[in-house]
Coordinates of C-alpha atoms in Angstrom, one line a residue:
M1 CA -29.2 1.9 19.5
G2 CA -27.3 1.8 22.8
R3 CA -24.1 -0.6 24.1
I4 CA -23.6 -3.6 22.4
Q5 CA -23.4 -6.8 24.7
R6 CA -19.6 -7.4 25.0
Q7 CA -18.1 -10.5 23.3
R8 CA -15.5 -11.1 25.6
S9 CA -15.1 -14.5 27.8
S10 CA -12.5 -13.5 30.3
D11 CA -13.2 -16.6 32.3
D12 CA -11.7 -18.9 29.7
H13 CA -8.2 -19.7 30.9
S14 CA -7.9 -23.3 29.7
F15 CA -5.2 -22.3 27.7
L16 CA -3.1 -21.5 30.5
V17 CA -3.6 -24.5 32.8
S18 CA -4.3 -27.4 30.5
Q19 CA -4.0 -28.8 26.9
S20 CA -7.0 -28.7 25.0
T21 CA -7.4 -31.0 22.1
H22 CA -10.9 -29.9 21.4
P23 CA -10.9 -26.3 21.7
E24 CA -14.2 -24.4 22.2
R25 CA -16.0 -22.9 18.9
L26 CA -18.3 -20.3 19.6
P27 CA -21.0 -19.7 17.1
Q28 CA -20.5 -16.8 14.7
V29 CA -22.0 -13.4 16.0
L30 CA -24.0 -11.8 13.0
S31 CA -22.2 -8.6 11.4
L32 CA -23.9 -5.2 12.5
E33 CA -21.8 -3.4 10.1
N34 CA -24.6 -2.3 8.0
L35 CA -26.7 -1.4 11.2
M36 CA -24.9 1.2 13.1
S37 CA -21.7 3.2 13.0
F38 CA -19.0 3.8 15.9
R39 CA -17.7 6.9 14.1
L40 CA -14.4 5.7 14.2
G41 CA -13.3 7.2 11.1
S42 CA -11.1 10.0 10.1
G43 CA -13.6 12.2 8.5
P44 CA -15.1 15.5 10.2
Y45 CA -18.2 13.5 11.4
G46 CA -16.3 10.3 12.1
E47 CA -17.3 8.7 8.9
P48 CA -14.5 6.5 7.4
I49 CA -12.6 8.0 4.4
R50 CA -13.0 5.8 1.5
H51 CA -11.5 7.9 -1.2
L52 CA -9.7 11.3 -1.4
L53 CA -12.1 14.2 -0.8
C54 CA -11.9 17.6 -2.7
A55 CA -9.4 19.7 -0.8
N56 CA -12.0 22.8 -1.0
Q57 CA -13.3 22.9 2.6
S58 CA -15.9 25.4 2.4
T59 CA -17.9 25.4 -0.8
R60 CA -20.9 24.6 1.5
P61 CA -21.0 26.6 4.4
R62 CA -24.6 26.1 5.3
A63 CA -24.5 22.4 4.9
Q64 CA -21.2 20.3 5.6
K65 CA -18.8 23.3 5.4
R66 CA -16.9 21.3 2.9
C67 CA -16.9 20.1 -0.7
P68 CA -18.2 16.5 -0.8
G69 CA -16.9 15.7 -4.2
Q70 CA -14.0 13.3 -5.1
G71 CA -10.5 14.8 -5.5
L72 CA -9.6 14.4 -9.2
I73 CA -7.5 17.5 -10.2
S74 CA -4.0 17.7 -8.6
C75 CA -2.7 20.9 -7.8
P76 CA -0.1 21.5 -10.4
R77 CA 2.8 22.8 -8.2
C78 CA 2.8 21.0 -4.9
Q79 CA 0.7 17.7 -6.2
L80 CA -0.4 17.3 -2.6
V81 CA -3.9 18.3 -2.9
K82 CA -6.7 17.5 -5.3
Y83 CA -9.9 19.2 -6.3
C84 CA -13.2 17.8 -7.8
S85 CA -13.1 20.9 -10.2
E86 CA -11.4 24.1 -11.3
R87 CA -14.2 26.1 -9.5
C88 CA -13.1 24.5 -6.1
Q89 CA -9.3 24.7 -7.0
K90 CA -9.9 28.5 -7.5
Q91 CA -12.0 28.9 -4.3
H92 CA -9.3 27.1 -2.2
W93 CA -6.4 29.0 -3.5
P94 CA -6.5 31.8 -1.0
R95 CA -6.0 29.3 1.7
H96 CA -3.7 26.9 -0.3
S97 CA -1.2 29.6 -1.7
S98 CA 0.6 29.7 1.4
T99 CA 1.3 26.0 1.3
C100 CA 2.4 26.3 -2.4
A101 CA 4.9 29.0 -1.5
H102 CA 6.6 27.3 1.4
P103 CA 10.5 27.4 0.9
Y104 CA 10.4 23.6 1.5
L105 CA 8.7 23.4 -2.0
E106 CA 11.8 24.9 -3.7
E107 CA 14.3 22.6 -5.3
N108 CA 17.5 24.6 -4.1
W109 CA 16.0 24.6 -0.4
Q110 CA 19.0 24.2 2.2
P111 CA 19.4 23.2 5.6
G112 CA 19.7 25.8 8.3
W113 CA 23.6 24.8 8.6
V114 CA 24.0 25.8 5.0
S115 CA 22.3 29.1 4.9
Q116 CA 23.9 29.8 8.3
E117 CA 27.4 29.0 7.0
R118 CA 28.2 26.9 10.1
P119 CA 29.0 23.2 10.8
P120 CA 26.1 21.1 11.5
S121 CA 25.8 20.0 15.1
F122 CA 26.7 16.4 14.3
A123 CA 29.6 17.4 12.3
C124 CA 31.9 16.1 15.3
S125 CA 30.3 12.9 15.3
S126 CA 32.1 9.8 13.8
A127 CA 28.7 8.0 12.9
T128 CA 26.5 10.6 10.9
F129 CA 24.4 7.7 10.1
S130 CA 24.2 4.2 11.7
P131 CA 22.4 1.1 10.1
S132 CA 21.3 0.6 13.7
S133 CA 18.8 3.4 13.7
F134 CA 17.1 1.9 10.7
I135 CA 13.6 0.5 11.2
F136 CA 13.3 -3.0 8.9
P137 CA 10.1 -2.6 6.8
A138 CA 7.4 -5.4 7.6
F139 CA 7.9 -8.9 6.3
D140 CA 6.2 -12.1 6.1
T141 CA 7.9 -14.2 8.6
L142 CA 6.6 -17.5 7.3
N143 CA 6.9 -17.1 3.4
L144 CA 5.0 -20.2 2.7
A145 CA 5.9 -19.8 -1.3
Q146 CA 9.6 -20.3 -0.6
N147 CA 9.4 -23.0 2.0
E148 CA 6.4 -25.3 3.1
G149 CA 4.7 -24.3 -0.3
E150 CA 1.6 -22.8 -1.0
N151 CA -0.2 -26.0 -1.3
A152 CA 0.5 -26.8 2.4
T153 CA -2.7 -25.2 3.3
N154 CA -4.1 -27.8 5.8
K155 CA -1.2 -27.8 8.0
D156 CA -1.3 -26.3 11.6
Y157 CA 1.4 -23.6 12.2
K158 CA 2.8 -22.0 15.3
L159 CA 4.8 -18.9 15.1
C160 CA 6.8 -16.9 17.8
F161 CA 7.5 -13.2 18.0
A162 CA 10.0 -13.1 20.8
A163 CA 10.8 -9.7 21.1
C164 CA 7.7 -8.0 19.3
A165 CA 7.9 -4.2 19.1
D166 CA 4.7 -3.8 17.1
I167 CA 2.2 -5.8 15.1
R168 CA 3.9 -4.8 11.7
N169 CA 5.3 -8.2 10.9
L170 CA 2.2 -10.3 12.4
V171 CA -0.1 -8.2 10.0
E172 CA 2.3 -8.9 7.1
T173 CA 2.5 -12.8 7.8
V174 CA -1.2 -13.2 8.4
N175 CA -2.3 -11.3 5.1
N176 CA 0.1 -13.7 3.4
L177 CA -1.9 -16.6 4.3
P178 CA -3.6 -18.4 1.3
S179 CA -7.3 -17.7 1.0
N180 CA -7.9 -21.2 1.0
Y181 CA -5.9 -22.0 4.3
Q182 CA -7.6 -24.8 6.2
G183 CA -5.4 -24.9 9.2
K184 CA -5.0 -23.6 12.7
F185 CA -2.5 -20.8 13.1
D186 CA -1.3 -20.1 16.4
I187 CA 0.9 -16.9 17.4
L188 CA 2.8 -16.1 20.5
I189 CA 3.7 -12.4 20.7
N190 CA 6.1 -11.4 23.6
N191 CA 7.8 -8.4 24.9
S192 CA 9.6 -7.7 28.1
D193 CA 8.5 -3.8 27.9
P194 CA 4.9 -3.6 29.8
I195 CA 3.8 -0.6 27.7
I196 CA 4.8 -2.0 24.4
I197 CA 3.1 -5.5 24.8
N198 CA 0.0 -3.9 26.1
R199 CA -0.1 -1.4 23.5
N200 CA -0.2 -4.2 21.1
L201 CA -3.0 -6.1 23.1
V202 CA -5.0 -3.0 23.0
I203 CA -4.6 -2.3 19.1
L204 CA -5.1 -5.9 18.0
Y205 CA -8.3 -5.8 20.2
A206 CA -9.6 -2.5 18.9
L207 CA -8.9 -4.1 15.2
L208 CA -10.4 -7.7 15.8
N209 CA -13.2 -6.9 18.1
P210 CA -16.3 -7.9 16.3
E211 CA -18.5 -4.9 17.3
P212 CA -17.4 -2.0 14.8
S213 CA -17.3 -2.5 11.0
I214 CA -13.8 -3.8 9.5
D215 CA -13.7 -0.2 7.9
E216 CA -13.9 1.7 10.9
A217 CA -11.9 -0.5 13.2
A218 CA -9.0 -0.3 10.3
E219 CA -8.9 3.6 10.2
L220 CA -8.9 3.5 14.3
A221 CA -6.1 0.9 14.3
L222 CA -3.7 3.2 12.1
H223 CA -4.4 6.1 14.4
L224 CA -3.8 3.9 17.4
M225 CA -0.5 2.8 16.2
Y226 CA 0.7 6.3 14.5
S227 CA -1.4 9.4 15.3
A228 CA -0.7 11.4 18.4
V229 CA -4.2 12.4 18.6
L230 CA -7.6 11.1 18.1
N231 CA -11.2 12.4 17.5
A232 CA -13.9 12.1 20.3
S233 CA -15.2 8.7 19.1
G234 CA -11.8 7.3 18.6
A235 CA -10.8 8.4 22.2
A236 CA -14.1 6.9 23.7
Y237 CA -13.7 3.6 22.0
L238 CA -10.3 3.4 23.1
Q239 CA -11.6 3.8 26.6
R240 CA -14.0 1.0 26.1
C241 CA -11.5 -1.3 24.8
L242 CA -9.5 -0.6 27.9
D243 CA -12.7 -1.7 30.0
D244 CA -13.3 -4.7 28.1
I245 CA -9.4 -5.9 28.4
Y246 CA -8.5 -4.7 32.0
G247 CA -11.8 -3.8 33.7
S248 CA -13.1 -7.1 35.3
Q249 CA -9.5 -8.4 36.1
F250 CA -9.1 -5.7 38.5
D251 CA -12.6 -5.2 39.8
S252 CA -12.9 -8.9 40.9
H253 CA -9.2 -9.7 41.6
N254 CA -8.7 -13.6 41.7
G255 CA -6.2 -13.2 44.6
D256 CA -3.1 -14.7 42.5
F257 CA -0.3 -12.7 40.7
S258 CA -1.3 -13.4 37.3
F259 CA -3.1 -11.4 34.8
R260 CA -5.2 -13.7 32.5
I261 CA -7.8 -12.5 29.6
S262 CA -9.4 -14.3 26.7
L263 CA -11.4 -12.2 24.3
N264 CA -13.1 -13.3 21.1
T265 CA -12.1 -11.9 17.8
R266 CA -14.2 -11.7 14.6
G267 CA -13.6 -15.2 13.6
E268 CA -13.1 -18.5 15.4
G269 CA -9.7 -17.7 17.1
K270 CA -9.2 -15.9 20.4
I271 CA -6.9 -13.0 21.6
R272 CA -5.4 -14.1 25.0
S273 CA -2.7 -12.6 27.3
L274 CA -0.9 -13.9 30.2
Q275 CA 1.1 -11.3 32.4
T276 CA 1.8 -10.4 35.9
V277 CA -0.7 -8.2 37.5
A278 CA 2.5 -5.8 38.6
G279 CA 3.5 -5.7 34.9
V280 CA 0.0 -4.7 33.8
K281 CA -0.3 -2.0 36.5
Q282 CA 2.1 0.5 34.8
P283 CA 0.4 0.3 31.3
L284 CA -2.9 0.6 32.7
E285 CA -2.1 3.6 34.6
T286 CA -0.6 5.1 31.6
F287 CA -3.3 4.4 29.0
T288 CA -5.9 5.5 31.5
A289 CA -4.5 8.6 33.1
T290 CA -6.5 11.9 33.0
V291 CA -4.1 14.4 34.9
Y292 CA -3.1 15.8 31.3
G293 CA -5.1 17.1 28.5
L294 CA -4.5 17.8 24.8
A295 CA -2.5 21.1 25.5
V296 CA 0.0 19.5 27.9
A297 CA 0.3 16.2 25.7
L298 CA 1.1 18.4 22.5
K299 CA 3.5 20.7 24.3
N300 CA 5.3 17.8 25.5
R301 CA 5.3 16.2 22.1
W302 CA 6.7 19.3 20.7
T303 CA 9.4 19.7 23.1
V304 CA 10.7 16.4 22.3
L305 CA 10.5 17.1 18.3
D306 CA 11.4 20.6 18.2
A307 CA 14.4 20.2 20.9
P308 CA 17.5 22.5 19.7
E309 CA 19.9 19.5 19.5
N310 CA 17.4 17.8 17.0
G311 CA 17.1 20.8 14.7
D312 CA 20.0 19.8 12.2
S313 CA 19.1 16.2 12.2
W314 CA 15.7 17.1 11.2
D315 CA 17.2 19.5 8.3
R316 CA 19.6 16.8 7.2
F317 CA 16.4 14.3 6.9
L318 CA 14.7 16.8 4.8
S319 CA 17.5 17.5 2.5
R320 CA 17.3 13.9 1.5
L321 CA 13.6 14.4 0.5
R322 CA 11.8 15.4 -2.5
P323 CA 10.2 18.9 -2.1
S324 CA 6.4 17.5 -1.9
H325 CA 7.6 15.0 0.6
R326 CA 9.3 17.6 2.8
M327 CA 5.9 19.3 3.1
A328 CA 4.1 16.1 3.9
F329 CA 6.5 15.3 6.6
K330 CA 6.0 18.9 7.9
R331 CA 2.5 18.6 8.2
F332 CA 2.5 15.1 10.0
R333 CA 4.9 16.7 12.4
E334 CA 2.7 19.6 12.9
T335 CA -0.7 17.9 13.2
G336 CA 0.2 14.5 14.6
V337 CA -2.3 12.8 12.5
L338 CA -1.8 10.0 9.9
A339 CA -4.1 11.4 7.2
P340 CA -4.1 12.6 3.8
F341 CA -2.6 15.9 3.4
S342 CA -5.9 17.4 2.6
V343 CA -7.8 16.1 5.5
D344 CA -9.3 18.5 8.2
T345 CA -7.9 17.3 11.4
S346 CA -9.6 19.9 13.6
S347 CA -11.8 17.2 15.1
F348 CA -8.8 15.2 16.4
M349 CA -8.9 16.9 19.9
H350 CA -7.9 14.0 22.3
P351 CA -4.5 12.6 23.0
N352 CA -3.8 9.1 22.1
R353 CA -3.2 7.7 25.5
L354 CA -1.4 4.9 24.3
M355 CA 1.6 7.2 23.1
F356 CA 2.2 9.4 26.3
S357 CA 3.0 8.5 29.9
S358 CA 0.6 8.9 32.8
Q359 CA 2.1 12.6 33.0
G360 CA 1.6 13.3 29.2
E361 CA 5.2 12.9 28.4
W362 CA 5.8 12.0 24.6
L363 CA 6.9 8.1 24.9
C364 CA 8.1 8.2 20.9
K365 CA 11.5 9.4 19.7
S366 CA 12.1 12.7 18.1
D367 CA 12.5 10.9 14.5
F368 CA 9.2 9.0 14.9
N369 CA 8.3 8.0 11.2
P370 CA 5.5 5.5 10.5
L371 CA 6.7 5.3 7.0
Q372 CA 9.7 3.9 8.1
G373 CA 8.2 0.4 8.9
W374 CA 6.4 -0.1 5.7
N375 CA 7.6 -0.7 2.0
A376 CA 7.8 2.8 0.4
T377 CA 7.2 1.6 -2.9
S378 CA 4.1 -0.5 -2.2
V379 CA 2.9 2.4 -0.2
Q380 CA 3.0 4.7 -3.1
V381 CA 1.7 2.2 -5.4
S382 CA -1.3 1.4 -3.2
G383 CA -2.0 4.9 -2.7
A384 CA -2.4 5.4 -6.5
K385 CA -4.4 2.4 -7.0
L386 CA -7.0 2.7 -4.0
A387 CA -7.4 6.4 -3.8
L388 CA -6.0 8.0 -6.9
I389 CA -3.3 9.8 -4.7
E390 CA 0.0 11.2 -6.2
S391 CA 3.1 10.0 -4.4
A392 CA 3.8 13.5 -3.3
D393 CA 1.2 13.0 -0.5
I394 CA 3.1 10.2 0.9
F395 CA 1.0 10.0 4.1
G396 CA -2.1 9.9 2.3
C397 CA -0.7 7.0 0.3
L398 CA 0.3 5.6 3.6
F399 CA -3.1 6.1 5.1
F400 CA -4.8 4.2 2.6
Y401 CA -2.1 1.7 2.4
L402 CA -2.2 0.7 6.1
K403 CA -6.0 0.9 6.0
S404 CA -6.1 -1.7 3.4
Q405 CA -3.6 -3.8 5.1
F406 CA -5.5 -3.8 8.5
R407 CA -8.8 -4.6 6.6
Q408 CA -7.1 -7.4 5.2
F409 CA -5.7 -8.5 8.5
A410 CA -9.1 -8.3 10.1
S411 CA -10.7 -10.2 7.3
Q412 CA -8.0 -13.2 7.4
V413 CA -8.8 -13.4 11.3
K414 CA -12.5 -13.3 10.5
N415 CA -12.0 -16.2 7.9
H416 CA -9.4 -18.5 9.4
N417 CA -8.8 -20.1 12.8
I418 CA -6.0 -17.9 14.0
N419 CA -5.2 -17.3 17.9
F420 CA -3.4 -14.8 19.5
V421 CA -1.4 -15.3 22.8
L422 CA 0.3 -12.0 24.2
T423 CA 3.1 -12.3 27.0
Q424 CA 5.3 -9.9 29.1
F425 CA 8.5 -11.9 30.0
D426 CA 12.2 -11.8 29.5
P427 CA 12.7 -13.5 26.3
Q428 CA 14.9 -16.1 27.9
I429 CA 12.8 -16.7 30.9
L430 CA 9.9 -17.2 28.4
A431 CA 11.8 -19.6 26.4
K432 CA 12.4 -21.8 29.7
G433 CA 8.9 -21.5 30.6
I434 CA 7.7 -23.0 27.1
S435 CA 10.3 -25.8 27.7
T436 CA 8.4 -26.7 31.1
G437 CA 4.9 -26.3 29.5
V438 CA 3.8 -23.0 31.2
I439 CA 1.8 -22.2 28.0
P440 CA 0.3 -25.4 27.0
I441 CA -0.7 -24.5 23.4
F442 CA 2.9 -23.7 22.9
E443 CA 4.6 -26.8 24.5
G444 CA 8.0 -27.9 23.8
A445 CA 9.2 -28.1 20.3
C446 CA 6.3 -26.8 18.5
F447 CA 7.3 -23.6 16.6
D448 CA 7.5 -23.4 12.6
R449 CA 9.1 -19.9 12.9
V450 CA 10.7 -18.1 15.7
D451 CA 11.5 -14.3 15.1
T452 CA 14.0 -13.3 17.7
R453 CA 14.4 -9.8 16.3
D454 CA 17.9 -8.2 17.2
M455 CA 18.2 -10.1 20.6
M456 CA 21.8 -11.5 19.3
D457 CA 23.1 -7.9 19.8
D458 CA 22.0 -8.1 23.7
V459 CA 22.8 -12.0 24.5
G460 CA 24.6 -13.3 21.8
I461 CA 24.1 -15.6 18.9
E462 CA 24.9 -18.7 21.2
V463 CA 22.4 -17.9 23.7
C464 CA 19.8 -17.2 21.2
L465 CA 20.4 -20.7 19.8
A466 CA 20.4 -22.4 23.1
D467 CA 17.2 -20.6 24.2
W468 CA 15.0 -21.0 21.1
G469 CA 16.7 -23.8 18.7
P470 CA 15.4 -26.4 21.1
L471 CA 11.7 -25.1 20.6
L472 CA 11.6 -25.3 16.6
N473 CA 9.1 -27.9 15.2
R474 CA 11.5 -31.1 14.4
E475 CA 8.6 -32.5 12.2
N476 CA 9.0 -29.5 9.8
C477 CA 12.1 -29.0 7.9
F478 CA 11.4 -25.5 7.1
A479 CA 11.3 -24.6 10.8
S480 CA 13.4 -21.6 11.1
L481 CA 15.2 -19.3 13.9
L482 CA 15.0 -15.9 12.5
M483 CA 17.8 -13.4 13.7
H484 CA 19.1 -10.1 12.6
S485 CA 21.7 -7.7 13.8
R486 CA 21.9 -3.9 14.3
A487 CA 25.4 -4.1 15.8
W488 CA 27.4 -6.7 14.0
H489 CA 29.5 -4.2 12.5
Y490 CA 30.8 -2.6 15.9
D491 CA 34.3 -3.0 16.7
R492 CA 35.0 -4.5 13.4
P493 CA 37.5 -2.3 11.3
H494 CA 36.0 -1.8 7.7
A495 CA 32.9 -3.2 8.2
L496 CA 31.3 -0.1 6.8
A497 CA 32.3 1.5 3.9
R498 CA 32.8 5.1 5.5
C499 CA 35.1 3.5 7.9
N500 CA 37.2 2.0 5.0
P501 CA 38.5 5.2 2.9
Q502 CA 40.4 2.9 0.4
A503 CA 37.1 0.9 -0.5
A504 CA 35.0 4.3 -0.5
L505 CA 37.6 6.0 -3.2
M506 CA 37.6 2.8 -5.2
M507 CA 33.7 2.9 -5.3
F508 CA 33.9 6.6 -6.2
M509 CA 36.4 6.1 -9.1
H510 CA 34.4 3.0 -10.4
K511 CA 31.1 5.1 -10.3
C512 CA 33.0 8.0 -12.0
F513 CA 34.1 5.6 -14.8
E514 CA 30.8 3.9 -15.2
I515 CA 28.9 7.1 -15.1
P516 CA 31.0 10.1 -16.7
S517 CA 28.5 12.6 -16.2
L518 CA 29.0 12.0 -12.6
N519 CA 32.2 13.7 -12.4
I520 CA 30.6 17.2 -13.1
K521 CA 28.1 16.2 -10.4
L522 CA 30.5 15.7 -8.0
K523 CA 32.6 18.8 -8.4
D524 CA 29.3 20.7 -7.4
V525 CA 28.9 18.2 -4.2
F526 CA 32.4 19.2 -3.1
T527 CA 31.9 23.0 -3.4
Q528 CA 30.1 23.2 0.0
G529 CA 32.7 21.2 1.5
L530 CA 31.9 19.3 4.6
R531 CA 28.8 21.2 5.0
S532 CA 27.4 20.1 1.7
P533 CA 23.9 17.9 2.3
A534 CA 24.7 16.0 -1.1
L535 CA 28.3 15.0 0.2
L536 CA 26.5 13.8 3.5
R537 CA 23.9 11.8 1.5
L538 CA 26.6 10.3 -0.8
V539 CA 28.7 9.0 2.4
E540 CA 25.5 7.7 3.8
S541 CA 24.6 5.8 0.6
L542 CA 28.0 4.0 0.4
D543 CA 26.9 1.0 2.6
A544 CA 24.1 0.2 0.5
F545 CA 26.6 -0.9 -2.4
Y546 CA 29.6 -2.3 -0.1
D547 CA 30.4 -5.8 -0.3
H548 CA 30.6 -6.8 3.5
D549 CA 30.0 -10.5 3.0
D550 CA 33.4 -11.6 3.8
I551 CA 33.4 -9.3 7.1
L552 CA 30.2 -10.6 8.0
R553 CA 31.4 -14.2 7.6
E554 CA 34.3 -13.4 9.8
F555 CA 31.8 -12.0 12.4
L556 CA 29.6 -15.2 12.3
E557 CA 32.7 -17.5 12.9
A558 CA 33.9 -15.4 15.8
E559 CA 30.6 -16.1 17.3
N560 CA 31.0 -19.6 16.8
T561 CA 27.8 -19.7 14.9
G562 CA 28.3 -22.9 12.8
P563 CA 29.3 -25.2 15.8
A564 CA 26.7 -23.7 18.0
A565 CA 24.0 -24.4 15.6
A566 CA 25.1 -27.9 15.0
S567 CA 25.1 -28.6 18.7
F568 CA 21.3 -28.0 18.6
D569 CA 20.7 -30.2 15.3
L570 CA 20.6 -26.7 13.5
R571 CA 22.5 -25.2 10.5
L572 CA 22.7 -22.1 8.6
R573 CA 20.9 -22.0 5.4
P574 CA 22.9 -21.3 2.2
L575 CA 20.3 -19.2 0.9
H576 CA 17.8 -17.5 2.6
R577 CA 14.0 -18.4 2.3
V578 CA 12.2 -15.8 4.7
H579 CA 13.8 -12.5 4.1
P580 CA 17.0 -11.4 1.9
K581 CA 20.2 -11.2 3.5
R582 CA 20.4 -7.3 2.8
F583 CA 18.2 -4.9 1.2
G584 CA 17.9 -4.5 -2.6
V585 CA 18.7 -8.2 -3.4
P586 CA 16.6 -11.0 -4.3
L587 CA 15.8 -13.8 -1.7
D588 CA 18.1 -16.5 -3.3
A589 CA 21.1 -13.8 -3.9
C590 CA 24.3 -15.4 -4.0
D591 CA 27.4 -14.4 -1.9
H592 CA 28.9 -10.9 -2.7
Q593 CA 25.9 -9.8 -4.8
L594 CA 25.4 -6.2 -4.3
P595 CA 21.9 -4.4 -4.8
D596 CA 21.0 -3.6 -8.4
I597 CA 18.1 -1.0 -8.0
S598 CA 17.1 2.2 -9.7
K599 CA 17.6 5.7 -8.3
S600 CA 13.6 5.5 -7.4
Q601 CA 13.8 2.4 -5.7
F602 CA 16.8 3.6 -3.7
Y603 CA 15.2 6.6 -2.8
D604 CA 12.1 4.6 -1.4
L605 CA 14.3 2.1 0.3
G606 CA 16.6 4.6 2.1
E607 CA 16.1 8.3 1.6
C608 CA 12.7 8.7 2.9
K609 CA 13.6 7.0 6.3
M610 CA 15.0 8.7 9.4

């Protein structure tokens, strides 16, 4: 059908220069979802994957070279693939047998340092595990049900993500808006890193641009966020998005030092961005670089993932996993594509340039793990519900979960008046700019929630309160400043269980008394000495059941939190209303309440996180 006319309006900069009491409302664009496909899906021909296909990929060599049936019968050993019939299962066995025979699927698999009878490379480290390395699962930063109330559906809300690393919390928050919400929802998204904020801008536009179907856009968005490689159509569409966002701004430079853009979404709202031209230059060069190809990108990625110093850390992570999950992580690591285990990824032949530098260097860490940012229990439940996937195929579950989340997010934006403004400033400078009216739609004390992420670790609690406290909406008694710390325990003796031998011993004794069979298991754990993976898991898990409320309160007092908050007419909430104070406890948990979770819940919460 040819190239569709762009739905952008880059000359609309009113949000940057004046307050508009009657925002422009463009007519809805008729959906073209049923008329054409951009082939942005994950199937071999770019079709979206709507259910789990049969794993037999060669029953019709003259036609599609794959069985078109739905996967219904699981492989009894690995549970990672499904077949439409026993016939397909038998035909596929010669190619699948190597997977089923892999050592990772053995219950007694041991890390390399155990089989080689040597100490692990991290044995000399005093911190074999740190809470600072844990990525919090996405959460709803508004949580209307516990605050303003689900009946407050006609109110306008303004949110600020002051140091937004990705769009997970944004998606979770928007998806939890009531279906009958009638207000206007304005969201400020900021990060001082130009690559991060512009990656978020591109992913948002790819998902919310009204051209492709929501189904296709949702699949592309999850690959842009988490897959190292894309198929040809996905890579081409990514380039089209880059042209839309950055093209005319640099073709006809307006002579000032600001980059301003306004883009239409599927609904009434807009995606807008205010950055410096200098700040946009680096990500633009990175996202459009053509000096490297797929081979260079994958080689550089593997150099990071398979570095010698990371080998034992990778084995340590695998030792915490169920056998089938080891194989699932192995496949994701090797292919770089977030997809169900049985999906043929051979059509993914183009580097995802949002994840590589302008020279093809891998921008993510060696322990990059998409599952870490989401609720693993919800992921597995969703996989079983949406595609009848066994929890063994954890990335297949994650694929369908993310697709459903992104679909819902796009639908919410289509049905409500939701506006996004993305900025690239130091958070302290941004806070001062908002106070002086630099971004008129966010002027003064207007925010109902401000998520500062872990900025308090860098600038301190008092500075966070001074910068963002005055910007909370004084007319909303539920307006909140959200902070979390990854480093509060640093330099505080006995803040963690493993740093408090007496407390750890008491916990061991209590558990042994509570669970008599644990005595026998502990004897087996200690037989391998300090090389024991089970002992490492035991030490790492202690903090989940360690009461550190008193030490945390001491930390808050040392940071002058209460008086500093009072000086800005704020107070610490006695009970949390947005996110529990620690994982595994209810939202309204009282002081000293410890997690009360099952073995399966504990595994989902911590063990499958790198």
